[in-house]
Amino acid sequence: MRPPLHVPVWENPHISPHFSDSFSVFDGRIIPAVTFYRRNLPHLQRDYKPHFITFVTKFRQVLPDWARDITFGCCLHDHGIRYSLHVAVVMPNHVHLILTPLTDQKRRLIVSLIETMRAIKGASARAVNERLQLHGPVWQEESFDHVLRSSENLDAKIDYILQNPVRAGLVRDWQMYPWVWQRPLANPYVPPESRPAQQIT
């Protein structure tokens, strides 16, 4: 078991989100706050739904082990705060996540995927660049996401992600891969009031 990683907080004051506290505007249409428009890819976020997300390194460069450590820590950093993470795997040149955005009670909004991906990719890129004493993009600008429909099996999608290192020939068993995480199954015998709340307070 590796010690927890200390991940720097990343904020970029020069980039503003493409939504307001109550609505977004896309092609002249007002979109309610429960749906967000992603800047370059016109994908819509669905509230209370798991999202399958993939992002890739710039020019498909391979991340060294220490950079995968940093990225892995950034993926786990806001679990239970901004999103409920179901599974994460950091591959040599890309990352797969399944997460469900949570509610920001102060703003009374579902946390947007724009905000979530900016935090994960921004924090990891900054930490990698600081280690290398370089400046420049670590990740491709776009992230690719897919809302899991009710007809899709979440467990099957999670297993697909977990098996990524095996399919790539990196390990024989996904549990041997250092940069993979799966949310523990909930204990059905624990009373609901005893379970931790997964909301921003």
mmCIF file of C-alpha atoms in Angstrom:
data_model
loop_
_atom_site.group_PDB
_atom_site.id
_atom_site.type_symbol
_atom_site.label_atom_id
_atom_site.label_comp_id
_atom_site.label_asym_id
_atom_site.label_seq_id
_atom_site.Cartn_x
_atom_site.Cartn_y
_atom_site.Cartn_z
ATOM 1 C CA MET A 1 0.000 0.000 0.000
ATOM 2 C CA ARG A 2 1.567 3.272 -1.106
ATOM 3 C CA PRO A 3 1.382 6.380 1.100
ATOM 4 C CA PRO A 4 -1.192 9.003 0.078
ATOM 5 C CA LEU A 5 -0.028 11.504 -2.513
ATOM 6 C CA HIS A 6 -0.003 15.221 -1.788
ATOM 7 C CA VAL A 7 -1.575 16.856 -4.807
ATOM 8 C CA PRO A 8 -1.289 20.619 -5.364
ATOM 9 C CA VAL A 9 -4.461 22.648 -5.772
ATOM 10 C CA TRP A 10 -4.708 24.048 -9.297
ATOM 11 C CA GLU A 11 -6.601 27.137 -10.255
ATOM 12 C CA ASN A 12 -6.279 29.168 -13.444
ATOM 13 C CA PRO A 13 -7.822 32.636 -13.067
ATOM 14 C CA HIS A 14 -7.420 33.275 -16.810
ATOM 15 C CA ILE A 15 -9.918 30.575 -17.806
ATOM 16 C CA SER A 16 -13.577 31.118 -17.038
ATOM 17 C CA PRO A 17 -16.254 28.424 -17.064
ATOM 18 C CA HIS A 18 -18.874 28.467 -19.805
ATOM 19 C CA PHE A 19 -21.871 28.463 -17.475
ATOM 20 C CA SER A 20 -23.436 30.708 -14.849
ATOM 21 C CA ASP A 21 -25.005 29.940 -11.478
ATOM 22 C CA SER A 22 -28.394 29.327 -13.058
ATOM 23 C CA PHE A 23 -28.024 28.667 -16.786
ATOM 24 C CA SER A 24 -25.699 28.196 -19.733
ATOM 25 C CA VAL A 25 -26.027 29.735 -23.179
ATOM 26 C CA PHE A 26 -25.258 27.632 -26.258
ATOM 27 C CA ASP A 27 -26.134 28.732 -29.808
ATOM 28 C CA GLY A 28 -28.489 31.342 -28.389
ATOM 29 C CA ARG A 29 -30.432 28.783 -26.373
ATOM 30 C CA ILE A 30 -30.699 28.880 -22.588
ATOM 31 C CA ILE A 31 -29.747 25.558 -21.033
ATOM 32 C CA PRO A 32 -30.822 24.906 -17.402
ATOM 33 C CA ALA A 33 -28.158 24.642 -14.738
ATOM 34 C CA VAL A 34 -28.667 20.876 -14.545
ATOM 35 C CA THR A 35 -27.013 20.528 -17.978
ATOM 36 C CA PHE A 36 -23.631 21.898 -18.998
ATOM 37 C CA TYR A 37 -22.121 22.526 -22.432
ATOM 38 C CA ARG A 38 -18.533 21.413 -22.933
ATOM 39 C CA ARG A 39 -16.495 24.035 -24.761
ATOM 40 C CA ASN A 40 -15.261 22.271 -27.900
ATOM 41 C CA LEU A 41 -17.115 18.985 -27.944
ATOM 42 C CA PRO A 42 -20.881 19.535 -27.697
ATOM 43 C CA HIS A 43 -21.449 16.822 -25.113
ATOM 44 C CA LEU A 44 -24.113 17.305 -22.490
ATOM 45 C CA GLN A 45 -23.791 16.409 -18.844
ATOM 46 C CA ARG A 46 -26.657 14.521 -17.240
ATOM 47 C CA ASP A 47 -27.295 14.978 -13.557
ATOM 48 C CA TYR A 48 -27.098 11.993 -11.220
ATOM 49 C CA LYS A 49 -25.758 9.797 -14.029
ATOM 50 C CA PRO A 50 -22.365 8.050 -14.227
ATOM 51 C CA HIS A 51 -20.066 9.471 -16.912
ATOM 52 C CA PHE A 52 -17.402 7.450 -18.728
ATOM 53 C CA ILE A 53 -14.479 9.846 -19.307
ATOM 54 C CA THR A 54 -11.225 9.424 -21.227
ATOM 55 C CA PHE A 55 -8.379 11.905 -21.612
ATOM 56 C CA VAL A 56 -5.093 11.444 -23.441
ATOM 57 C CA THR A 57 -1.552 12.768 -23.152
ATOM 58 C CA LYS A 58 -0.379 15.367 -25.642
ATOM 59 C CA PHE A 59 0.973 13.605 -28.744
ATOM 60 C CA ARG A 60 0.311 10.291 -26.952
ATOM 61 C CA GLN A 61 3.504 10.671 -24.949
ATOM 62 C CA VAL A 62 4.138 7.934 -22.381
ATOM 63 C CA LEU A 63 3.964 9.017 -18.746
ATOM 64 C CA PRO A 64 6.809 7.818 -16.504
ATOM 65 C CA ASP A 65 5.798 6.008 -13.320
ATOM 66 C CA TRP A 66 6.120 9.093 -11.121
ATOM 67 C CA ALA A 67 3.840 11.065 -13.475
ATOM 68 C CA ARG A 68 1.267 8.279 -13.312
ATOM 69 C CA ASP A 69 1.477 8.512 -9.508
ATOM 70 C CA ILE A 70 0.693 12.229 -9.697
ATOM 71 C CA THR A 71 -2.172 11.745 -12.146
ATOM 72 C CA PHE A 72 -3.623 8.880 -10.121
ATOM 73 C CA GLY A 73 -3.602 11.042 -6.992
ATOM 74 C CA CYS A 74 -5.334 13.874 -8.848
ATOM 75 C CA CYS A 75 -8.072 11.517 -10.040
ATOM 76 C CA LEU A 76 -8.784 10.370 -6.484
ATOM 77 C CA HIS A 77 -8.354 13.786 -4.876
ATOM 78 C CA ASP A 78 -11.960 15.044 -5.098
ATOM 79 C CA HIS A 79 -13.764 11.710 -4.756
ATOM 80 C CA GLY A 80 -16.664 12.245 -2.384
ATOM 81 C CA ILE A 81 -16.291 16.027 -2.695
ATOM 82 C CA ARG A 82 -16.927 17.053 -6.296
ATOM 83 C CA TYR A 83 -17.793 13.641 -7.693
ATOM 84 C CA SER A 84 -18.397 10.060 -6.718
ATOM 85 C CA LEU A 85 -15.690 8.031 -8.406
ATOM 86 C CA HIS A 86 -16.611 4.498 -9.457
ATOM 87 C CA VAL A 87 -13.340 3.464 -11.098
ATOM 88 C CA ALA A 88 -10.103 5.005 -12.357
ATOM 89 C CA VAL A 89 -7.144 3.695 -14.317
ATOM 90 C CA VAL A 90 -4.085 5.650 -15.429
ATOM 91 C CA MET A 91 -2.590 4.001 -18.482
ATOM 92 C CA PRO A 92 0.807 4.952 -19.961
ATOM 93 C CA ASN A 93 -0.691 7.590 -22.293
ATOM 94 C CA HIS A 94 -4.344 7.980 -21.296
ATOM 95 C CA VAL A 95 -6.760 7.887 -18.367
ATOM 96 C CA HIS A 96 -10.189 6.270 -17.994
ATOM 97 C CA LEU A 97 -12.665 7.295 -15.288
ATOM 98 C CA ILE A 98 -16.272 6.604 -14.446
ATOM 99 C CA LEU A 99 -17.665 9.207 -12.084
ATOM 100 C CA THR A 100 -20.971 10.727 -11.056
ATOM 101 C CA PRO A 101 -20.898 14.496 -10.396
ATOM 102 C CA LEU A 102 -22.086 15.533 -6.938
ATOM 103 C CA THR A 103 -24.041 18.553 -5.746
ATOM 104 C CA ASP A 104 -22.348 21.751 -4.620
ATOM 105 C CA GLN A 105 -24.764 22.761 -1.866
ATOM 106 C CA LYS A 106 -23.386 26.293 -1.584
ATOM 107 C CA ARG A 107 -24.049 27.057 -5.244
ATOM 108 C CA ARG A 108 -27.027 24.675 -5.432
ATOM 109 C CA LEU A 109 -25.624 23.190 -8.617
ATOM 110 C CA ILE A 110 -24.347 19.864 -9.822
ATOM 111 C CA VAL A 111 -20.567 20.200 -10.194
ATOM 112 C CA SER A 112 -19.841 20.454 -13.917
ATOM 113 C CA LEU A 113 -17.593 18.119 -15.875
ATOM 114 C CA ILE A 114 -15.770 21.203 -17.162
ATOM 115 C CA GLU A 115 -14.808 22.121 -13.607
ATOM 116 C CA THR A 116 -13.943 18.529 -12.690
ATOM 117 C CA MET A 117 -11.739 17.872 -15.718
ATOM 118 C CA ARG A 118 -10.051 21.253 -15.416
ATOM 119 C CA ALA A 119 -9.119 20.394 -11.823
ATOM 120 C CA ILE A 120 -7.827 16.885 -12.553
ATOM 121 C CA LYS A 121 -5.926 17.712 -15.730
ATOM 122 C CA GLY A 122 -4.732 21.087 -14.494
ATOM 123 C CA ALA A 123 -3.410 19.862 -11.143
ATOM 124 C CA SER A 124 -1.628 16.884 -12.676
ATOM 125 C CA ALA A 125 -0.115 18.934 -15.529
ATOM 126 C CA ARG A 126 1.143 21.572 -13.144
ATOM 127 C CA ALA A 127 2.735 18.990 -10.822
ATOM 128 C CA VAL A 128 4.371 17.144 -13.745
ATOM 129 C CA ASN A 129 5.740 20.388 -15.179
ATOM 130 C CA GLU A 130 7.076 21.460 -11.783
ATOM 131 C CA ARG A 131 8.905 18.133 -11.466
ATOM 132 C CA LEU A 132 10.403 18.530 -14.951
ATOM 133 C CA GLN A 133 10.943 22.306 -14.557
ATOM 134 C CA LEU A 134 9.099 22.781 -17.827
ATOM 135 C CA HIS A 135 6.042 24.606 -19.108
ATOM 136 C CA GLY A 136 3.559 23.372 -21.641
ATOM 137 C CA PRO A 137 0.626 21.036 -22.149
ATOM 138 C CA VAL A 138 0.723 17.532 -20.698
ATOM 139 C CA TRP A 139 -2.767 16.526 -21.843
ATOM 140 C CA GLN A 140 -4.670 16.946 -25.054
ATOM 141 C CA GLU A 141 -7.122 19.791 -24.667
ATOM 142 C CA GLU A 142 -10.194 17.644 -25.213
ATOM 143 C CA SER A 143 -11.613 14.998 -22.936
ATOM 144 C CA PHE A 144 -14.079 12.456 -24.277
ATOM 145 C CA ASP A 145 -17.080 11.591 -22.178
ATOM 146 C CA HIS A 146 -20.108 9.383 -22.508
ATOM 147 C CA VAL A 147 -23.182 9.379 -20.264
ATOM 148 C CA LEU A 148 -24.020 5.828 -19.265
ATOM 149 C CA ARG A 149 -27.630 5.163 -20.232
ATOM 150 C CA SER A 150 -29.972 3.171 -18.038
ATOM 151 C CA SER A 151 -29.769 0.303 -20.536
ATOM 152 C CA GLU A 152 -26.013 0.048 -20.052
ATOM 153 C CA ASN A 153 -24.562 -2.088 -17.313
ATOM 154 C CA LEU A 154 -22.387 -0.006 -14.990
ATOM 155 C CA ASP A 155 -20.613 -3.085 -13.632
ATOM 156 C CA ALA A 156 -19.711 -4.175 -17.165
ATOM 157 C CA LYS A 157 -18.263 -0.730 -17.945
ATOM 158 C CA ILE A 158 -16.278 -0.760 -14.708
ATOM 159 C CA ASP A 159 -14.899 -4.197 -15.558
ATOM 160 C CA TYR A 160 -13.976 -2.950 -19.044
ATOM 161 C CA ILE A 161 -11.872 -0.188 -17.480
ATOM 162 C CA LEU A 162 -10.311 -2.511 -14.898
ATOM 163 C CA GLN A 163 -9.239 -4.894 -17.669
ATOM 164 C CA ASN A 164 -7.466 -2.138 -19.639
ATOM 165 C CA PRO A 165 -3.972 -2.914 -18.262
ATOM 166 C CA VAL A 166 -4.530 -6.629 -18.967
ATOM 167 C CA ARG A 167 -5.613 -6.009 -22.562
ATOM 168 C CA ALA A 168 -2.545 -3.789 -23.033
ATOM 169 C CA GLY A 169 -0.291 -6.629 -21.849
ATOM 170 C CA LEU A 170 1.012 -4.661 -18.856
ATOM 171 C CA VAL A 171 -0.122 -7.180 -16.197
ATOM 172 C CA ARG A 172 -1.844 -10.555 -16.060
ATOM 173 C CA ASP A 173 -4.336 -9.460 -13.410
ATOM 174 C CA TRP A 174 -5.675 -5.911 -13.121
ATOM 175 C CA GLN A 175 -5.217 -6.011 -9.353
ATOM 176 C CA MET A 176 -1.453 -6.127 -9.945
ATOM 177 C CA TYR A 177 -1.502 -2.802 -11.785
ATOM 178 C CA PRO A 178 -0.428 0.072 -9.484
ATOM 179 C CA TRP A 179 -2.564 2.807 -11.059
ATOM 180 C CA VAL A 180 -6.047 1.356 -10.864
ATOM 181 C CA TRP A 181 -8.758 2.039 -8.292
ATOM 182 C CA GLN A 182 -12.261 0.679 -7.841
ATOM 183 C CA ARG A 183 -14.739 2.013 -5.323
ATOM 184 C CA PRO A 184 -15.385 -0.605 -2.630
ATOM 185 C CA LEU A 185 -18.821 -2.146 -2.761
ATOM 186 C CA ALA A 186 -21.261 -0.626 -0.273
ATOM 187 C CA ASN A 187 -22.229 -2.793 2.678
ATOM 188 C CA PRO A 188 -26.003 -3.341 2.305
ATOM 189 C CA TYR A 189 -26.334 -3.998 6.032
ATOM 190 C CA VAL A 190 -25.143 -0.537 7.059
ATOM 191 C CA PRO A 191 -28.105 1.753 7.892
ATOM 192 C CA PRO A 192 -28.385 4.660 5.400
ATOM 193 C CA GLU A 193 -27.928 7.292 8.121
ATOM 194 C CA SER A 194 -24.537 5.757 8.998
ATOM 195 C CA ARG A 195 -23.158 6.135 5.478
ATOM 196 C CA PRO A 196 -21.081 9.269 4.725
ATOM 197 C CA ALA A 197 -22.880 11.990 2.783
ATOM 198 C CA GLN A 198 -21.416 12.554 -0.687
ATOM 199 C CA GLN A 199 -22.173 16.224 -1.125
ATOM 200 C CA ILE A 200 -20.225 19.454 -0.935
ATOM 201 C CA THR A 201 -21.162 21.304 2.221
#
